Amino acid sequence: MEIKRVSLIEPASREPSMWNFIKQPRLGLVILATILKNKGYEVRVFCESMSSIDWDFVYSSDLCGISCMTQTANPAYEIAEEVKKKKIPGIMGGRRVTFAPEEALEHCDVVVRGEGDNSFVELLEALKKNKSLKKIKGISFKKSEKIVHNPAGKIVDINKLPSPDLSLVKGYTNKPRFDFSFYRLGNNPEF
């Protein structure tokens, strides 16, 4: 399988959450994007709380990675289903799917559990070479409708990670942006 272009998506929470206030990307996907860029991939990060997803870029991607926390599970699963319709491999990672990989595998092809900085890159290399996924630590996937959980991946040495290249994030500005409109008194009867 050819993999040159990769989309990484951080869905926005549809429910009240602290992430609705802070219009900055979490660094996990940005560091992963930086690693992929340094390995020669064309990569873009879409952080829904900052800007809209460029679906033309996503639909022309060879693979789509989707971050998933509990607050963003439903939109993350919707995005995974959308890319699946376009026959684009969907890989999910993040806190929620680390603890509920079986649930996520109903919507995507592979789940990267725990820290994905090494596992995701190994996964891409295996997919490019049509190699077995059995030796890639920290992933879960389906094989003949049976779910396979490979052993946990290694803890990443934070000192060996690259500095995040925030220019890979669509709509990023270097000024923190806060949006309190989600919690205005008039919009929320609990306040």
PDB file of C-alpha atoms in Angstrom:
ATOM      1  CA  MET A   1       0.000   0.000   0.000  1.00  0.00           C
ATOM      2  CA  GLU A   2       1.304   3.422  -0.868  1.00  0.00           C
ATOM      3  CA  ILE A   3       1.289   5.956   1.964  1.00  0.00           C
ATOM      4  CA  LYS A   4       2.538   9.453   1.209  1.00  0.00           C
ATOM      5  CA  ARG A   5      -0.173  11.777   2.521  1.00  0.00           C
ATOM      6  CA  VAL A   6      -1.485  11.491   6.094  1.00  0.00           C
ATOM      7  CA  SER A   7      -4.293  13.410   7.789  1.00  0.00           C
ATOM      8  CA  LEU A   8      -4.378  13.636  11.568  1.00  0.00           C
ATOM      9  CA  ILE A   9      -7.631  14.830  13.144  1.00  0.00           C
ATOM     10  CA  GLU A  10      -8.385  16.051  16.649  1.00  0.00           C
ATOM     11  CA  PRO A  11     -12.188  16.242  16.921  1.00  0.00           C
ATOM     12  CA  ALA A  12     -13.865  18.910  19.030  1.00  0.00           C
ATOM     13  CA  SER A  13     -16.083  17.980  21.935  1.00  0.00           C
ATOM     14  CA  ARG A  14     -19.789  18.491  21.300  1.00  0.00           C
ATOM     15  CA  GLU A  15     -20.407  18.675  25.069  1.00  0.00           C
ATOM     16  CA  PRO A  16     -19.178  21.227  27.626  1.00  0.00           C
ATOM     17  CA  SER A  17     -15.484  20.596  28.204  1.00  0.00           C
ATOM     18  CA  MET A  18     -12.399  22.566  29.170  1.00  0.00           C
ATOM     19  CA  TRP A  19     -11.115  21.864  25.648  1.00  0.00           C
ATOM     20  CA  ASN A  20     -13.928  24.062  24.281  1.00  0.00           C
ATOM     21  CA  PHE A  21     -12.341  27.071  26.002  1.00  0.00           C
ATOM     22  CA  ILE A  22      -8.746  26.703  24.881  1.00  0.00           C
ATOM     23  CA  LYS A  23      -8.332  26.969  21.132  1.00  0.00           C
ATOM     24  CA  GLN A  24      -4.924  25.287  20.990  1.00  0.00           C
ATOM     25  CA  PRO A  25      -4.059  21.801  19.753  1.00  0.00           C
ATOM     26  CA  ARG A  26      -2.995  19.149  22.200  1.00  0.00           C
ATOM     27  CA  LEU A  27       0.611  18.248  21.449  1.00  0.00           C
ATOM     28  CA  GLY A  28       0.245  14.496  20.840  1.00  0.00           C
ATOM     29  CA  LEU A  29      -0.876  14.740  17.223  1.00  0.00           C
ATOM     30  CA  VAL A  30       1.418  17.672  16.515  1.00  0.00           C
ATOM     31  CA  ILE A  31       4.480  15.744  17.695  1.00  0.00           C
ATOM     32  CA  LEU A  32       3.337  12.703  15.707  1.00  0.00           C
ATOM     33  CA  ALA A  33       2.870  14.922  12.634  1.00  0.00           C
ATOM     34  CA  THR A  34       6.366  16.337  13.129  1.00  0.00           C
ATOM     35  CA  ILE A  35       7.835  12.825  13.320  1.00  0.00           C
ATOM     36  CA  LEU A  36       5.990  11.854  10.117  1.00  0.00           C
ATOM     37  CA  LYS A  37       7.081  15.039   8.322  1.00  0.00           C
ATOM     38  CA  ASN A  38      10.691  14.334   9.295  1.00  0.00           C
ATOM     39  CA  LYS A  39      10.305  10.858   7.743  1.00  0.00           C
ATOM     40  CA  GLY A  40       9.136  12.351   4.436  1.00  0.00           C
ATOM     41  CA  TYR A  41       5.357  12.110   4.713  1.00  0.00           C
ATOM     42  CA  GLU A  42       3.064  14.942   3.654  1.00  0.00           C
ATOM     43  CA  VAL A  43       1.025  15.503   6.802  1.00  0.00           C
ATOM     44  CA  ARG A  44      -1.577  17.953   8.071  1.00  0.00           C
ATOM     45  CA  VAL A  45      -3.228  18.226  11.495  1.00  0.00           C
ATOM     46  CA  PHE A  46      -6.851  19.339  11.753  1.00  0.00           C
ATOM     47  CA  CYS A  47      -7.879  20.525  15.192  1.00  0.00           C
ATOM     48  CA  GLU A  48     -11.645  21.076  15.040  1.00  0.00           C
ATOM     49  CA  SER A  49     -11.675  23.476  17.984  1.00  0.00           C
ATOM     50  CA  MET A  50      -9.447  25.818  15.957  1.00  0.00           C
ATOM     51  CA  SER A  51     -10.664  25.434  12.385  1.00  0.00           C
ATOM     52  CA  SER A  52     -12.737  23.224  10.151  1.00  0.00           C
ATOM     53  CA  ILE A  53     -11.462  19.979   8.682  1.00  0.00           C
ATOM     54  CA  ASP A  54     -10.288  20.262   5.077  1.00  0.00           C
ATOM     55  CA  TRP A  55     -12.173  17.237   3.766  1.00  0.00           C
ATOM     56  CA  ASP A  56     -10.571  17.560   0.320  1.00  0.00           C
ATOM     57  CA  PHE A  57      -7.168  16.990   1.941  1.00  0.00           C
ATOM     58  CA  VAL A  58      -8.515  14.155   4.108  1.00  0.00           C
ATOM     59  CA  TYR A  59     -10.221  12.420   1.158  1.00  0.00           C
ATOM     60  CA  SER A  60      -7.011  12.637  -0.862  1.00  0.00           C
ATOM     61  CA  SER A  61      -4.971  11.164   2.013  1.00  0.00           C
ATOM     62  CA  ASP A  62      -3.630   7.643   2.017  1.00  0.00           C
ATOM     63  CA  LEU A  63      -4.323   7.231   5.734  1.00  0.00           C
ATOM     64  CA  CYS A  64      -6.180   9.105   8.480  1.00  0.00           C
ATOM     65  CA  GLY A  65      -5.256   9.162  12.170  1.00  0.00           C
ATOM     66  CA  ILE A  66      -7.927  10.261  14.642  1.00  0.00           C
ATOM     67  CA  SER A  67      -7.347  11.243  18.259  1.00  0.00           C
ATOM     68  CA  CYS A  68     -10.037  10.173  20.704  1.00  0.00           C
ATOM     69  CA  MET A  69     -10.748  11.183  24.283  1.00  0.00           C
ATOM     70  CA  THR A  70     -13.952  10.315  26.097  1.00  0.00           C
ATOM     71  CA  GLN A  71     -15.306  13.841  25.462  1.00  0.00           C
ATOM     72  CA  THR A  72     -14.673  13.442  21.732  1.00  0.00           C
ATOM     73  CA  ALA A  73     -15.578   9.763  21.256  1.00  0.00           C
ATOM     74  CA  ASN A  74     -18.800  10.287  19.297  1.00  0.00           C
ATOM     75  CA  PRO A  75     -17.377  12.815  16.812  1.00  0.00           C
ATOM     76  CA  ALA A  76     -14.186  10.731  16.515  1.00  0.00           C
ATOM     77  CA  TYR A  77     -16.202   7.627  15.649  1.00  0.00           C
ATOM     78  CA  GLU A  78     -18.246   9.651  13.126  1.00  0.00           C
ATOM     79  CA  ILE A  79     -15.045  10.836  11.443  1.00  0.00           C
ATOM     80  CA  ALA A  80     -13.683   7.270  11.402  1.00  0.00           C
ATOM     81  CA  GLU A  81     -16.880   6.085   9.709  1.00  0.00           C
ATOM     82  CA  GLU A  82     -16.627   8.919   7.170  1.00  0.00           C
ATOM     83  CA  VAL A  83     -13.076   7.997   6.124  1.00  0.00           C
ATOM     84  CA  LYS A  84     -14.023   4.308   6.054  1.00  0.00           C
ATOM     85  CA  LYS A  85     -16.728   5.136   3.468  1.00  0.00           C
ATOM     86  CA  LYS A  86     -13.974   6.593   1.266  1.00  0.00           C
ATOM     87  CA  LYS A  87     -11.857   3.427   1.680  1.00  0.00           C
ATOM     88  CA  ILE A  88      -9.162   5.348   3.587  1.00  0.00           C
ATOM     89  CA  PRO A  89      -7.553   3.345   6.403  1.00  0.00           C
ATOM     90  CA  GLY A  90      -8.521   4.845   9.761  1.00  0.00           C
ATOM     91  CA  ILE A  91      -6.205   4.607  12.752  1.00  0.00           C
ATOM     92  CA  MET A  92      -7.414   5.770  16.167  1.00  0.00           C
ATOM     93  CA  GLY A  93      -5.366   6.658  19.216  1.00  0.00           C
ATOM     94  CA  GLY A  94      -5.813   8.502  22.473  1.00  0.00           C
ATOM     95  CA  ARG A  95      -6.982   7.913  26.013  1.00  0.00           C
ATOM     96  CA  ARG A  96     -10.471   6.612  25.237  1.00  0.00           C
ATOM     97  CA  VAL A  97      -9.463   4.027  22.677  1.00  0.00           C
ATOM     98  CA  THR A  98      -6.486   2.901  24.759  1.00  0.00           C
ATOM     99  CA  PHE A  99      -8.972   1.698  27.359  1.00  0.00           C
ATOM    100  CA  ALA A 100     -11.753   0.695  24.953  1.00  0.00           C
ATOM    101  CA  PRO A 101     -10.050  -0.631  21.792  1.00  0.00           C
ATOM    102  CA  GLU A 102     -12.860  -3.094  21.053  1.00  0.00           C
ATOM    103  CA  GLU A 103     -15.370  -0.226  20.913  1.00  0.00           C
ATOM    104  CA  ALA A 104     -13.118   1.805  18.602  1.00  0.00           C
ATOM    105  CA  LEU A 105     -12.503  -1.147  16.274  1.00  0.00           C
ATOM    106  CA  GLU A 106     -16.193  -1.071  15.401  1.00  0.00           C
ATOM    107  CA  HIS A 107     -15.376   2.171  13.551  1.00  0.00           C
ATOM    108  CA  CYS A 108     -11.714   2.034  12.488  1.00  0.00           C
ATOM    109  CA  ASP A 109      -9.080  -0.374  11.173  1.00  0.00           C
ATOM    110  CA  VAL A 110      -6.400  -0.168  13.871  1.00  0.00           C
ATOM    111  CA  VAL A 111      -6.157   1.256  17.389  1.00  0.00           C
ATOM    112  CA  VAL A 112      -2.851   2.546  18.719  1.00  0.00           C
ATOM    113  CA  ARG A 113      -2.910   2.111  22.493  1.00  0.00           C
ATOM    114  CA  GLY A 114      -0.834   4.219  24.873  1.00  0.00           C
ATOM    115  CA  GLU A 115       1.932   6.385  23.497  1.00  0.00           C
ATOM    116  CA  GLY A 116       1.795   6.120  19.743  1.00  0.00           C
ATOM    117  CA  ASP A 117       4.948   7.926  18.695  1.00  0.00           C
ATOM    118  CA  ASN A 118       6.784   4.689  17.843  1.00  0.00           C
ATOM    119  CA  SER A 119       3.830   2.375  17.176  1.00  0.00           C
ATOM    120  CA  PHE A 120       2.183   4.675  14.623  1.00  0.00           C
ATOM    121  CA  VAL A 121       5.368   4.996  12.567  1.00  0.00           C
ATOM    122  CA  GLU A 122       5.983   1.226  12.702  1.00  0.00           C
ATOM    123  CA  LEU A 123       2.371   0.673  11.656  1.00  0.00           C
ATOM    124  CA  LEU A 124       2.733   2.953   8.617  1.00  0.00           C
ATOM    125  CA  GLU A 125       5.934   1.211   7.584  1.00  0.00           C
ATOM    126  CA  ALA A 126       4.286  -2.221   7.928  1.00  0.00           C
ATOM    127  CA  LEU A 127       1.248  -1.119   5.909  1.00  0.00           C
ATOM    128  CA  LYS A 128       3.484   0.333   3.177  1.00  0.00           C
ATOM    129  CA  LYS A 129       5.329  -2.979   2.867  1.00  0.00           C
ATOM    130  CA  ASN A 130       2.213  -5.157   3.296  1.00  0.00           C
ATOM    131  CA  LYS A 131       3.818  -6.774   6.346  1.00  0.00           C
ATOM    132  CA  SER A 132       2.048  -8.467   9.210  1.00  0.00           C
ATOM    133  CA  LEU A 133       0.895  -6.278  12.103  1.00  0.00           C
ATOM    134  CA  LYS A 134       1.589  -9.011  14.681  1.00  0.00           C
ATOM    135  CA  LYS A 135       4.971  -7.633  15.802  1.00  0.00           C
ATOM    136  CA  ILE A 136       3.958  -3.995  16.233  1.00  0.00           C
ATOM    137  CA  LYS A 137       3.698  -3.308  19.943  1.00  0.00           C
ATOM    138  CA  GLY A 138       0.862  -1.225  21.315  1.00  0.00           C
ATOM    139  CA  ILE A 139      -1.763  -1.822  18.635  1.00  0.00           C
ATOM    140  CA  SER A 140      -5.101  -3.633  18.385  1.00  0.00           C
ATOM    141  CA  PHE A 141      -6.722  -4.706  15.124  1.00  0.00           C
ATOM    142  CA  LYS A 142      -9.146  -7.216  13.641  1.00  0.00           C
ATOM    143  CA  LYS A 143      -7.956 -10.298  11.843  1.00  0.00           C
ATOM    144  CA  SER A 144     -10.694 -12.511  10.385  1.00  0.00           C
ATOM    145  CA  GLU A 145     -13.235 -10.725  12.615  1.00  0.00           C
ATOM    146  CA  LYS A 146     -11.212 -11.662  15.713  1.00  0.00           C
ATOM    147  CA  ILE A 147      -9.698  -8.800  17.714  1.00  0.00           C
ATOM    148  CA  VAL A 148      -5.945  -9.016  18.241  1.00  0.00           C
ATOM    149  CA  HIS A 149      -4.273  -7.044  21.050  1.00  0.00           C
ATOM    150  CA  ASN A 150      -0.518  -6.920  20.617  1.00  0.00           C
ATOM    151  CA  PRO A 151       1.620  -6.442  23.753  1.00  0.00           C
ATOM    152  CA  ALA A 152       1.947  -2.890  25.114  1.00  0.00           C
ATOM    153  CA  GLY A 153       4.343  -0.522  23.421  1.00  0.00           C
ATOM    154  CA  LYS A 154       7.412   1.086  24.926  1.00  0.00           C
ATOM    155  CA  ILE A 155       7.305   4.257  26.959  1.00  0.00           C
ATOM    156  CA  VAL A 156       8.716   7.016  24.781  1.00  0.00           C
ATOM    157  CA  ASP A 157      11.688   9.026  26.032  1.00  0.00           C
ATOM    158  CA  ILE A 158      10.296  12.563  25.917  1.00  0.00           C
ATOM    159  CA  ASN A 159      13.824  13.928  25.492  1.00  0.00           C
ATOM    160  CA  LYS A 160      14.104  12.165  22.140  1.00  0.00           C
ATOM    161  CA  LEU A 161      10.917  13.621  20.644  1.00  0.00           C
ATOM    162  CA  PRO A 162      11.198  16.462  18.147  1.00  0.00           C
ATOM    163  CA  SER A 163       9.969  19.950  18.917  1.00  0.00           C
ATOM    164  CA  PRO A 164       6.373  20.173  17.663  1.00  0.00           C
ATOM    165  CA  ASP A 165       6.019  21.857  14.274  1.00  0.00           C
ATOM    166  CA  LEU A 166       2.832  23.848  14.826  1.00  0.00           C
ATOM    167  CA  SER A 167       2.831  25.020  11.198  1.00  0.00           C
ATOM    168  CA  LEU A 168       1.400  21.569  10.383  1.00  0.00           C
ATOM    169  CA  VAL A 169      -1.834  22.501  12.201  1.00  0.00           C
ATOM    170  CA  LYS A 170      -4.457  24.088   9.965  1.00  0.00           C
ATOM    171  CA  GLY A 171      -5.496  27.466  11.400  1.00  0.00           C
ATOM    172  CA  TYR A 172      -2.794  27.648  14.067  1.00  0.00           C
ATOM    173  CA  THR A 173      -1.778  31.062  15.346  1.00  0.00           C
ATOM    174  CA  ASN A 174       0.875  31.650  17.970  1.00  0.00           C
ATOM    175  CA  LYS A 175      -1.533  33.567  20.198  1.00  0.00           C
ATOM    176  CA  PRO A 176      -3.603  31.612  22.716  1.00  0.00           C
ATOM    177  CA  ARG A 177      -7.290  31.865  21.850  1.00  0.00           C
ATOM    178  CA  PHE A 178     -10.016  31.442  24.394  1.00  0.00           C
ATOM    179  CA  ASP A 179     -13.706  31.076  23.672  1.00  0.00           C
ATOM    180  CA  PHE A 180     -16.120  31.341  26.573  1.00  0.00           C
ATOM    181  CA  SER A 181     -19.247  31.591  24.426  1.00  0.00           C
ATOM    182  CA  PHE A 182     -19.949  27.901  24.999  1.00  0.00           C
ATOM    183  CA  TYR A 183     -20.557  28.646  28.671  1.00  0.00           C
ATOM    184  CA  ARG A 184     -22.354  31.986  28.568  1.00  0.00           C
ATOM    185  CA  LEU A 185     -24.828  32.332  31.389  1.00  0.00           C
ATOM    186  CA  GLY A 186     -27.721  32.814  29.019  1.00  0.00           C
ATOM    187  CA  ASN A 187     -26.899  29.611  27.132  1.00  0.00           C
ATOM    188  CA  ASN A 188     -26.419  27.317  30.085  1.00  0.00           C
ATOM    189  CA  PRO A 189     -29.309  26.969  32.551  1.00  0.00           C
ATOM    190  CA  GLU A 190     -27.002  25.399  35.170  1.00  0.00           C
ATOM    191  CA  PHE A 191     -25.254  28.730  35.839  1.00  0.00           C
TER     192      PHE A 191
END
